[in-house]
Amino acid sequence: MSEHAVSIDVREIMRYLPHRYPFLLVDRIVEFEAGKRIVGLKNVTINEPFFQGHFEHYPVMPGVLIIEALAQAAGVLAIRSAGHERKENELYFFVGIDNARFRRQVVPGDTLLLEAVQLQSKRGIAKYRAIARVGDEVACEAEIMCAQREV
């Protein structure tokens, strides 16, 4: 087991993220290295509300939701790295995406492995290299940016 292996369940994740059902897309964190890297899991089930319309006879997880799941994992990395839970008047917004590529469909029954590596952070804006995998196959990869803002 990695020296950075952890087991952060969904109840703790909800202390870092404001997202709730049906939009909380990270079920568990399995690796965490403050200010550097995080690995989370999303168990994809047929009960996901988006499968009702995407697509009726061939359910596929929308790519934008895979990217959102990666951004949520990055948000947990940012907030937990700061050494506190999310503040009531503070949100991390998804503000940019570059070089997004979708390589594999994500379907019911898949476990999506969400990895975000922090590339840089300054003045409340951080950039991450994000990769979503199913098993050993890359489903999606992108560079994403998130910004910390008071609301």
Coordinates of C-alpha atoms in Angstrom, one line a residue:
M1 CA 0.0 0.0 0.0
S2 CA 1.2 3.5 -0.9
E3 CA 2.5 5.7 1.9
H4 CA -0.2 8.2 0.8
A5 CA -3.0 5.7 0.8
V6 CA -6.1 6.8 2.8
S7 CA -9.7 6.0 3.0
I8 CA -11.9 9.1 3.0
D9 CA -15.5 8.1 2.7
V10 CA -18.4 10.2 1.2
R11 CA -19.4 11.7 4.6
E12 CA -15.9 13.3 4.9
I13 CA -15.9 14.3 1.2
M14 CA -19.1 16.2 1.9
R15 CA -17.3 18.3 4.5
Y16 CA -15.0 19.5 1.7
L17 CA -17.4 19.8 -1.2
P18 CA -20.8 21.6 -1.3
H19 CA -22.1 19.1 -3.9
R20 CA -25.0 16.8 -2.9
Y21 CA -27.0 14.1 -4.7
P22 CA -27.4 13.9 -7.6
F23 CA -24.4 16.0 -8.3
L24 CA -21.8 14.7 -5.9
L25 CA -19.6 12.6 -8.2
V26 CA -16.9 11.3 -5.9
D27 CA -17.7 8.3 -3.6
R28 CA -14.3 7.8 -1.9
I29 CA -10.7 9.1 -1.8
V30 CA -8.1 6.3 -1.8
E31 CA -4.9 8.3 -2.1
F32 CA -4.0 11.8 -0.9
E33 CA -0.7 13.8 -0.9
A34 CA -1.3 17.3 0.3
G35 CA -0.7 20.0 -2.3
K36 CA 0.3 17.3 -4.9
R37 CA -2.1 14.5 -5.8
I38 CA -5.4 12.8 -5.1
V39 CA -7.1 9.7 -6.3
G40 CA -10.8 9.1 -5.9
L41 CA -13.4 6.7 -6.9
K42 CA -16.8 7.0 -8.6
N43 CA -19.0 3.9 -8.7
V44 CA -21.1 4.3 -11.8
T45 CA -24.5 2.6 -11.5
I46 CA -27.6 2.3 -13.7
N47 CA -29.4 4.3 -11.0
E48 CA -27.6 7.5 -12.0
P49 CA -30.3 10.1 -13.0
F50 CA -28.5 11.1 -16.2
F51 CA -28.8 7.6 -17.7
Q52 CA -32.5 8.1 -18.2
G53 CA -31.8 10.3 -21.1
H54 CA -28.1 9.6 -22.1
F55 CA -29.0 7.3 -23.8
E56 CA -32.2 5.3 -23.3
H57 CA -31.0 2.1 -25.0
Y58 CA -27.3 2.6 -24.6
P59 CA -26.4 4.3 -21.2
V60 CA -23.2 6.2 -21.4
M61 CA -21.9 8.7 -18.7
P62 CA -21.7 12.2 -20.2
G63 CA -18.2 13.4 -20.8
V64 CA -18.9 16.7 -19.1
L65 CA -19.8 14.8 -15.9
I66 CA -16.5 12.8 -16.0
I67 CA -14.7 16.2 -16.2
E68 CA -16.9 17.4 -13.3
A69 CA -16.0 14.4 -11.2
L70 CA -12.3 15.1 -11.9
A71 CA -12.8 18.8 -10.9
Q72 CA -14.6 17.6 -7.7
A73 CA -11.6 15.4 -6.8
A74 CA -9.3 18.4 -7.4
G75 CA -11.5 20.5 -5.1
V76 CA -11.1 17.9 -2.3
L77 CA -7.3 18.1 -2.9
A78 CA -7.3 21.9 -2.7
I79 CA -9.5 22.2 0.4
R80 CA -8.0 19.3 2.4
S81 CA -4.4 20.5 1.5
A82 CA -5.3 23.9 3.1
G83 CA -5.8 22.0 6.3
H84 CA -9.5 22.8 6.9
E85 CA -13.0 21.9 5.8
R86 CA -14.9 24.1 3.3
K87 CA -15.8 27.5 4.7
E88 CA -19.5 28.5 4.4
N89 CA -18.8 31.5 2.2
E90 CA -16.1 29.8 0.1
L91 CA -16.5 27.8 -3.1
Y92 CA -14.1 26.4 -5.6
F93 CA -15.3 27.0 -9.1
F94 CA -14.3 25.1 -12.2
V95 CA -12.9 27.9 -14.4
G96 CA -11.0 26.2 -17.3
I97 CA -10.3 23.1 -19.3
D98 CA -7.5 22.5 -21.8
N99 CA -6.6 19.5 -23.9
A100 CA -9.6 17.4 -23.0
R101 CA -9.7 14.0 -24.6
F102 CA -12.2 11.2 -24.2
R103 CA -10.8 7.7 -24.9
R104 CA -13.3 5.2 -23.5
Q105 CA -17.0 5.2 -22.8
V106 CA -18.0 5.0 -19.1
V107 CA -21.0 2.7 -18.6
P108 CA -23.1 1.3 -15.7
G109 CA -21.0 -1.1 -13.6
D110 CA -17.7 0.8 -14.2
T111 CA -15.6 2.1 -11.4
L112 CA -14.1 5.4 -12.4
L113 CA -10.7 6.1 -10.9
L114 CA -10.2 9.9 -10.7
E115 CA -6.7 11.2 -10.4
A116 CA -5.7 14.9 -10.1
V117 CA -2.1 16.1 -9.9
Q118 CA -1.6 19.8 -9.0
L119 CA 0.6 21.5 -11.5
Q120 CA 0.5 25.0 -10.0
S121 CA -1.3 27.2 -7.6
K122 CA -1.2 30.9 -7.0
R123 CA -3.7 33.6 -5.8
G124 CA -6.5 31.1 -5.3
I125 CA -6.3 29.6 -8.8
A126 CA -4.9 26.1 -9.3
K127 CA -4.2 24.0 -12.4
Y128 CA -4.4 20.2 -12.4
R129 CA -3.5 17.3 -14.7
A130 CA -6.6 15.1 -14.5
I131 CA -7.1 11.5 -15.7
A132 CA -10.1 9.3 -15.3
R133 CA -9.5 5.6 -15.8
V134 CA -11.6 2.4 -15.8
G135 CA -9.3 -0.4 -14.8
D136 CA -6.1 0.2 -16.8
E137 CA -7.9 2.1 -19.6
V138 CA -7.9 5.9 -19.8
A139 CA -11.5 7.2 -20.2
C140 CA -10.7 10.9 -20.1
E141 CA -7.8 13.2 -19.6
A142 CA -7.5 17.0 -19.4
E143 CA -5.9 19.9 -17.7
I144 CA -8.4 21.7 -15.5
M145 CA -8.3 24.9 -13.5
C146 CA -10.3 25.7 -10.4
A147 CA -10.6 29.0 -8.5
Q148 CA -11.3 29.7 -4.9
R149 CA -13.9 32.4 -4.4
E150 CA -15.9 34.0 -1.6
V151 CA -19.6 34.0 -2.2

